[in-house]
Short mmCIF file of C-alpha atoms in Angstrom, two decimals:
data_model
loop_
_atom_site.label_atom_id
_atom_site.label_comp_id
_atom_site.label_asym_id
_atom_site.label_seq_id
_atom_site.Cartn_x
_atom_site.Cartn_y
_atom_site.Cartn_z
CA MET A 1 0.03 0.01 -0.03
CA LYS A 2 1.12 3.47 -0.68
CA ALA A 3 -0.24 6.87 0.74
CA THR A 4 0.53 10.56 0.72
CA GLN A 5 -0.61 13.10 3.36
CA ARG A 6 -3.70 13.69 1.25
CA ASP A 7 -5.05 10.12 1.58
CA PHE A 8 -3.21 8.95 4.67
CA ALA A 9 -6.04 9.72 7.06
CA SER A 10 -8.58 7.60 5.00
CA MET A 11 -6.12 4.72 4.63
CA ALA A 12 -4.75 4.62 8.15
CA PRO A 13 -7.45 2.51 9.83
CA ARG A 14 -7.25 -0.21 7.17
CA ALA A 15 -3.49 -0.25 7.24
CA ALA A 16 -3.40 -0.37 10.99
CA ARG A 17 -5.57 -3.50 10.91
CA SER A 18 -3.79 -5.34 7.96
CA ALA A 19 -0.18 -4.11 7.69
CA ARG A 20 2.78 -5.28 9.65
CA VAL A 21 5.48 -2.98 8.33
CA PHE A 22 5.09 0.82 7.91
CA PHE A 23 7.66 3.11 6.19
CA PHE A 24 7.02 6.90 6.76
CA CYS A 25 9.29 9.16 4.72
CA GLY A 26 9.42 12.56 2.88
CA PRO A 27 10.75 15.98 3.54
CA ASP A 28 8.13 16.67 6.38
CA GLU A 29 9.70 14.84 9.29
CA ALA A 30 7.19 16.18 11.63
CA GLY A 31 4.33 14.89 9.50
CA ALA A 32 6.00 11.48 9.10
CA ASN A 33 6.45 11.17 12.94
CA ALA A 34 2.86 12.25 13.53
CA ALA A 35 1.61 9.66 11.11
CA ALA A 36 3.70 6.98 12.82
CA GLN A 37 2.23 7.94 16.15
CA ARG A 38 -1.24 7.83 14.79
CA ILE A 39 -0.79 4.37 13.38
CA ALA A 40 0.73 3.18 16.69
CA ALA A 41 -2.42 4.46 18.44
CA MET A 42 -4.66 2.56 16.08
CA ILE A 43 -2.90 -0.81 16.30
CA GLU A 44 -4.98 -3.32 18.25
CA ASN A 45 -3.15 -4.12 21.52
CA PRO A 46 0.04 -2.28 20.62
CA GLY A 47 1.71 -3.17 24.00
CA GLU A 48 5.30 -2.23 24.77
CA ARG A 49 7.18 0.13 22.44
CA VAL A 50 10.58 -0.94 21.44
CA GLU A 51 12.84 1.71 19.81
CA LEU A 52 15.60 0.82 17.45
CA ALA A 53 18.11 3.02 15.56
CA GLY A 54 18.58 2.74 11.79
CA GLY A 55 22.35 2.64 12.32
CA ASP A 56 22.03 -0.46 14.51
CA LEU A 57 19.94 -2.19 11.91
CA ARG A 58 22.49 -1.43 9.25
CA ARG A 59 25.19 -2.97 11.32
CA ASP A 60 23.05 -5.99 12.31
CA PRO A 61 20.42 -6.75 9.63
CA VAL A 62 18.94 -9.65 11.53
CA LEU A 63 18.15 -7.67 14.64
CA LEU A 64 14.86 -6.35 13.35
CA ASP A 65 13.42 -9.81 12.64
CA ASP A 66 14.66 -11.04 16.00
CA GLU A 67 13.03 -8.20 17.89
CA ALA A 68 9.85 -8.39 15.84
CA ARG A 69 9.34 -12.03 16.90
CA SER A 70 10.29 -11.61 20.56
CA THR A 71 7.87 -11.02 23.32
CA SER A 72 8.08 -8.12 25.77
CA LEU A 73 9.79 -8.47 29.13
CA PHE A 74 6.47 -9.22 30.71
CA ALA A 75 5.33 -11.61 27.93
CA GLY A 76 2.91 -9.09 26.55
CA SER A 77 2.55 -7.60 23.04
CA ARG A 78 4.90 -5.03 21.55
CA HIS A 79 5.47 -2.82 18.54
CA ILE A 80 8.80 -1.58 17.17
CA PHE A 81 9.56 2.06 16.36
CA VAL A 82 12.62 2.62 14.16
CA ARG A 83 14.26 5.99 13.54
CA ALA A 84 16.40 5.65 10.36
CA THR A 85 18.10 7.86 7.83
CA GLY A 86 17.60 7.06 4.16
CA ASP A 87 17.91 3.29 3.46
CA GLU A 88 19.66 2.29 6.70
CA ALA A 89 16.93 -0.24 7.47
CA HIS A 90 16.77 -1.73 3.91
CA ASP A 91 18.60 -5.01 4.59
CA ALA A 92 16.86 -5.53 7.96
CA VAL A 93 13.45 -5.04 6.30
CA ALA A 94 14.35 -7.42 3.45
CA ASN A 95 15.23 -10.09 6.07
CA LEU A 96 11.99 -9.54 7.99
CA LEU A 97 9.90 -9.75 4.84
CA ALA A 98 11.76 -12.86 3.76
CA ALA A 99 10.76 -14.52 7.14
CA ILE A 100 7.16 -13.33 6.73
CA ASP A 101 6.96 -14.75 3.29
CA ALA A 102 8.43 -18.04 4.50
CA GLY A 103 5.61 -18.32 7.14
CA GLU A 104 8.02 -18.06 10.06
CA GLY A 105 5.51 -16.96 12.65
CA ASP A 106 3.67 -13.61 13.01
CA PRO A 107 5.88 -10.55 13.76
CA CYS A 108 4.73 -7.49 15.72
CA ALA A 109 4.07 -4.21 13.92
CA VAL A 110 7.21 -2.32 12.77
CA LEU A 111 7.00 1.38 12.21
CA ILE A 112 10.00 3.06 10.44
CA VAL A 113 10.45 6.81 10.22
CA ALA A 114 13.14 7.39 7.64
CA THR A 115 14.48 11.04 7.37
CA SER A 116 16.08 11.99 4.01
CA ALA A 117 14.24 9.12 2.30
CA THR A 118 11.41 9.31 -0.24
CA ASP A 119 8.90 6.81 -1.75
CA LYS A 120 11.62 6.16 -4.37
CA ALA A 121 13.99 4.72 -1.69
CA ARG A 122 14.95 1.00 -1.97
CA THR A 123 13.21 0.25 1.26
CA ALA A 124 9.99 1.87 -0.03
CA LYS A 125 10.21 -0.26 -3.18
CA LEU A 126 10.34 -3.42 -1.03
CA LEU A 127 7.03 -2.50 0.62
CA GLU A 128 4.87 -0.47 -1.66
CA LYS A 129 3.25 -3.36 -3.56
CA ARG A 130 2.59 -5.56 -0.47
CA ASP A 131 -0.83 -5.76 1.16
CA ASP A 132 0.85 -6.18 4.50
CA ALA A 133 2.85 -2.94 4.29
CA LEU A 134 2.31 0.76 4.01
CA VAL A 135 4.61 3.35 2.50
CA ALA A 136 3.49 6.93 3.38
CA MET A 137 5.22 10.00 1.93
CA PHE A 138 4.87 13.44 3.49
CA TRP A 139 5.65 16.88 1.99
CA PRO A 140 5.70 20.01 4.18
CA PRO A 141 2.12 21.07 4.56
CA ASP A 142 0.61 24.52 3.99
CA LEU A 143 -1.59 26.44 6.42
CA ALA A 144 -4.87 25.09 5.09
CA GLN A 145 -3.71 21.50 5.38
CA VAL A 146 -2.58 21.87 9.00
CA ARG A 147 -5.67 23.82 9.94
CA ASP A 148 -7.86 21.05 8.57
CA ALA A 149 -5.67 18.41 10.28
CA VAL A 150 -6.05 20.24 13.55
CA ARG A 151 -9.82 20.23 13.28
CA THR A 152 -9.75 16.47 12.58
CA MET A 153 -7.55 15.95 15.62
CA GLY A 154 -10.03 18.01 17.64
CA ASP A 155 -12.97 15.90 16.45
CA GLU A 156 -11.17 12.72 17.51
CA ALA A 157 -10.40 14.19 20.92
CA GLY A 158 -13.87 15.66 21.62
CA LEU A 159 -13.02 19.23 20.79
CA ARG A 160 -15.20 21.60 18.80
CA LEU A 161 -12.69 23.80 17.00
CA SER A 162 -13.71 26.64 14.69
CA GLY A 163 -11.62 27.37 11.64
CA PRO A 164 -9.95 30.40 13.33
CA MET A 165 -9.15 28.49 16.48
CA ALA A 166 -7.62 25.58 14.43
CA GLU A 167 -5.67 28.07 12.33
CA ARG A 168 -4.34 29.74 15.50
CA ILE A 169 -3.01 26.38 16.68
CA ALA A 170 -1.59 25.63 13.28
CA ARG A 171 0.36 28.95 13.31
CA ALA A 172 1.42 28.63 17.02
CA THR A 173 3.06 25.24 16.31
CA GLY A 174 4.77 26.48 13.10
CA LEU A 175 2.77 24.13 10.95
CA ASP A 176 4.24 21.18 12.81
CA VAL A 177 1.44 18.60 13.02
CA LEU A 178 3.18 16.63 15.85
CA LEU A 179 3.26 19.73 17.99
CA ALA A 180 -0.29 20.48 17.05
CA GLN A 181 -1.36 17.09 18.17
CA SER A 182 0.32 17.80 21.54
CA GLU A 183 -1.62 21.08 21.77
CA VAL A 184 -4.91 19.37 21.00
CA ALA A 185 -4.24 16.74 23.73
CA LYS A 186 -3.47 19.45 26.22
CA LEU A 187 -6.68 21.29 25.33
CA ALA A 188 -8.82 18.11 25.69
CA LEU A 189 -7.27 17.50 29.07
CA TYR A 190 -7.86 21.13 30.26
CA LEU A 191 -11.40 21.16 29.05
CA ASP A 192 -12.12 17.50 30.24
CA ALA A 193 -13.37 16.83 26.75
CA THR A 194 -14.06 13.31 25.27
CA PRO A 195 -15.70 12.27 22.05
CA GLU A 196 -18.74 11.31 24.15
CA ALA A 197 -18.68 14.65 26.01
CA PRO A 198 -17.22 17.22 23.56
CA ALA A 199 -16.26 20.71 24.56
CA THR A 200 -15.88 23.98 22.59
CA VAL A 201 -12.49 25.56 22.42
CA ASP A 202 -12.50 29.31 22.82
CA ALA A 203 -9.74 31.87 22.94
CA GLU A 204 -9.64 31.83 26.76
CA ALA A 205 -8.90 28.14 26.81
CA LEU A 206 -6.29 28.44 24.14
CA ASP A 207 -4.56 31.33 26.02
CA ALA A 208 -4.54 29.25 29.12
CA VAL A 209 -2.73 26.19 27.69
CA GLY A 210 -1.63 26.97 24.19
CA ALA A 211 1.75 27.15 22.79
CA ARG A 212 3.55 30.43 22.51
CA THR A 213 2.82 31.85 19.02
CA GLU A 214 5.32 31.49 16.23
CA GLU A 215 5.61 35.33 16.06
CA ASP A 216 6.88 35.33 19.66
CA GLY A 217 9.20 32.38 18.94
CA PHE A 218 10.97 31.35 15.80
CA MET A 219 9.71 33.63 12.96
CA PRO A 220 11.49 36.93 13.78
CA LEU A 221 14.84 35.10 13.45
CA VAL A 222 13.64 33.13 10.34
CA ASN A 223 12.53 36.36 8.66
CA ALA A 224 15.72 38.27 9.63
CA VAL A 225 18.01 35.58 8.19
CA LEU A 226 16.15 34.71 5.04
CA SER A 227 15.40 38.42 4.24
CA GLY A 228 19.10 39.18 4.62
CA LYS A 229 18.58 41.66 7.41
CA THR A 230 22.05 41.18 8.96
CA ALA A 231 21.62 44.28 11.19
CA GLN A 232 18.88 42.40 13.11
CA LEU A 233 20.77 39.17 13.34
CA ALA A 234 22.80 39.77 16.42
CA GLY A 235 19.71 40.74 18.55
CA GLU A 236 17.74 37.72 17.23
CA LEU A 237 20.56 35.33 18.01
CA HIS A 238 20.77 36.88 21.50
CA ARG A 239 17.10 36.32 21.93
CA MET A 240 17.37 32.71 20.79
CA ARG A 241 19.86 32.05 23.56
CA GLU A 242 17.88 33.98 26.18
CA LEU A 243 14.63 32.10 25.37
CA GLY A 244 16.40 28.78 24.98
CA LEU A 245 14.93 28.04 21.66
CA ASN A 246 15.64 24.46 20.63
CA PRO A 247 18.18 24.55 17.68
CA VAL A 248 16.58 21.60 15.88
CA GLY A 249 13.06 23.02 16.37
CA LEU A 250 14.32 26.38 15.04
CA LEU A 251 15.92 24.77 12.06
CA LEU A 252 12.65 22.97 11.27
CA ALA A 253 11.05 26.38 11.05
CA PHE A 254 13.61 27.46 8.54
CA GLU A 255 13.01 24.20 6.55
CA ARG A 256 9.25 24.86 6.54
CA ARG A 257 9.71 28.38 5.28
CA ALA A 258 12.17 27.17 2.56
CA ALA A 259 9.56 24.54 1.51
CA GLN A 260 6.95 27.35 1.30
CA LEU A 261 9.26 29.40 -0.75
CA ALA A 262 9.83 26.42 -3.11
CA GLN A 263 6.10 25.93 -3.58
CA LEU A 264 5.67 29.66 -4.29
CA ASP A 265 8.60 29.69 -6.74
CA ALA A 266 7.16 26.67 -8.58
CA ARG A 267 3.80 28.48 -9.00
CA MET A 268 5.20 31.95 -9.96
CA GLY A 269 5.54 32.43 -13.66
CA PRO A 270 8.68 33.85 -15.26
CA GLY A 271 8.91 37.74 -15.14
CA GLN A 272 6.28 37.98 -12.46
CA ASN A 273 6.90 40.51 -9.60
CA PRO A 274 7.30 38.65 -6.34
CA ARG A 275 5.43 41.12 -4.24
CA ASN A 276 2.43 41.19 -6.66
CA PHE A 277 2.47 37.38 -6.86
CA VAL A 278 2.55 36.94 -3.06
CA GLN A 279 -0.31 39.39 -2.63
CA GLY A 280 -2.31 37.39 -5.15
CA GLU A 281 -1.60 34.20 -3.19
CA SER A 282 -2.80 35.97 -0.07
CA LYS A 283 -6.06 36.91 -1.76
CA ALA A 284 -6.50 33.25 -2.78
CA ARG A 285 -6.00 32.34 0.88
CA ARG A 286 -2.84 30.31 0.28
CA VAL A 287 -0.69 32.71 2.17
CA PHE A 288 -1.45 34.49 5.48
CA PHE A 289 -1.75 38.27 4.88
CA LYS A 290 0.66 39.17 7.68
CA ASP A 291 3.30 36.99 5.97
CA VAL A 292 3.04 38.86 2.63
CA PRO A 293 5.93 41.40 3.16
CA ASP A 294 8.49 38.87 4.47
CA LEU A 295 7.57 36.23 1.87
CA ALA A 296 7.84 38.80 -0.95
CA ASP A 297 11.30 39.89 0.23
CA GLN A 298 12.42 36.32 0.49
CA LEU A 299 10.99 35.18 -2.75
CA SER A 300 12.89 37.90 -4.49
CA ILE A 301 16.09 36.53 -2.98
CA TRP A 302 15.63 32.73 -2.87
CA ARG A 303 14.66 31.45 -6.28
CA GLY A 304 15.90 28.82 -8.68
CA LYS A 305 19.39 27.56 -8.07
CA ARG A 306 19.94 29.81 -5.05
CA LEU A 307 16.83 28.32 -3.37
CA ASP A 308 18.10 24.86 -4.22
CA ARG A 309 21.40 25.70 -2.54
CA LEU A 310 19.53 27.00 0.51
CA VAL A 311 17.46 23.90 0.87
CA ALA A 312 20.59 21.70 0.52
CA ARG A 313 22.41 23.71 3.22
CA LEU A 314 19.51 23.41 5.58
CA VAL A 315 19.39 19.66 5.09
CA GLU A 316 23.20 19.43 5.68
CA LEU A 317 22.88 21.65 8.74
CA HIS A 318 20.04 19.34 10.12
CA ARG A 319 22.49 16.41 9.93
CA GLU A 320 25.27 18.43 11.63
CA LEU A 321 22.94 19.33 14.56
CA LEU A 322 21.83 15.69 15.03
CA ALA A 323 25.38 14.54 14.96
CA ASN A 324 26.72 17.16 17.39
CA ASN A 325 23.85 18.17 19.64
CA ALA A 326 26.22 19.62 22.35
CA ALA A 327 27.40 22.35 19.95
CA GLY A 328 24.07 22.77 18.14
CA GLU A 329 23.61 26.38 19.22
CA THR A 330 27.01 27.48 17.99
CA LEU A 331 26.68 25.48 14.68
CA LEU A 332 23.27 27.01 14.01
CA ALA A 333 24.40 30.58 14.82
CA GLN A 334 27.35 30.35 12.45
CA ALA A 335 25.38 28.81 9.61
CA LEU A 336 22.49 31.38 10.01
CA ALA A 337 24.99 34.25 9.84
CA GLY A 338 26.32 32.84 6.58
CA ILE A 339 22.85 32.47 5.12
CA ALA A 340 21.87 35.98 6.11
CA MET A 341 24.96 37.40 4.50
CA THR A 342 24.16 35.52 1.34
CA GLY A 343 20.56 36.97 1.44
CA ARG A 344 21.82 40.52 2.01
CA LYS A 345 24.27 40.34 -0.97
CA ALA A 346 21.43 38.94 -3.22
CA ALA A 347 18.98 41.62 -2.13
CA HIS A 348 21.33 44.51 -3.12
#
């Protein structure tokens, strides 16, 4: 089976019942993680969660099959959650599938979140045509997609969310569906809401437990860097340290904005004025009106090959942060200064 974020929600219940191996991939790491969590919640009797790293499976390709056929410490059920990069789990998955096809018992569910992988990866090719497997590909969402996803989450949690309330949650979590799911769970707990006894979310409830808005968190720094406003950079980096903003979370905000710029760049025709184009996108409700000035400035800088290089640099930086978490803040600050300088030169 194969799914995208567009049809994942409709396919998820059937996949959770019939599939044993799940492969979540694509540029939207938060969306892939959220989908994996959703499947885990839908599995009948999921039991103990066992976490494995893709690197361990690459070094020991039989480990996955062994773990999938083991029982938990207390003889209960279990499911396996794998965090991998690219095709690290390929050989391990191939061994597991060979054992399944040979009729060697019934393994537990295996959920793999593979960063830097797509549905064209070798692991995905092993799985996509099988009825007992699901490959799901996730692209960075836009505001409307996350708003609608938040409303669906709310329905499942017993929350009545208006469009503006759902949109506010989407913005406050930086279009990160995993964080949005956490916000919805907090609201349901705060309002004592259940599907059987739903509650309406109002601004007061959201103010009481909601996440800090993106404008108060990541976006001033994102906009300063990508707009080439180097004069603002020192102050924003100081604020990043003062607020203790998570380097990886901050980088994800940059990646989401770069993905948004790529979508706009693909839609904008040759010779179009970026500001006029972005204003048109705002009127079509594909861009939030408050973002128009920043997006127009950034789209005039980051287009074509320069945008491709930006995306590649952000991906490289993501790997560097994950490999060297202790120096993450310093690595990020140095990289952002370089990106801001490139933007400043391109803007003049």
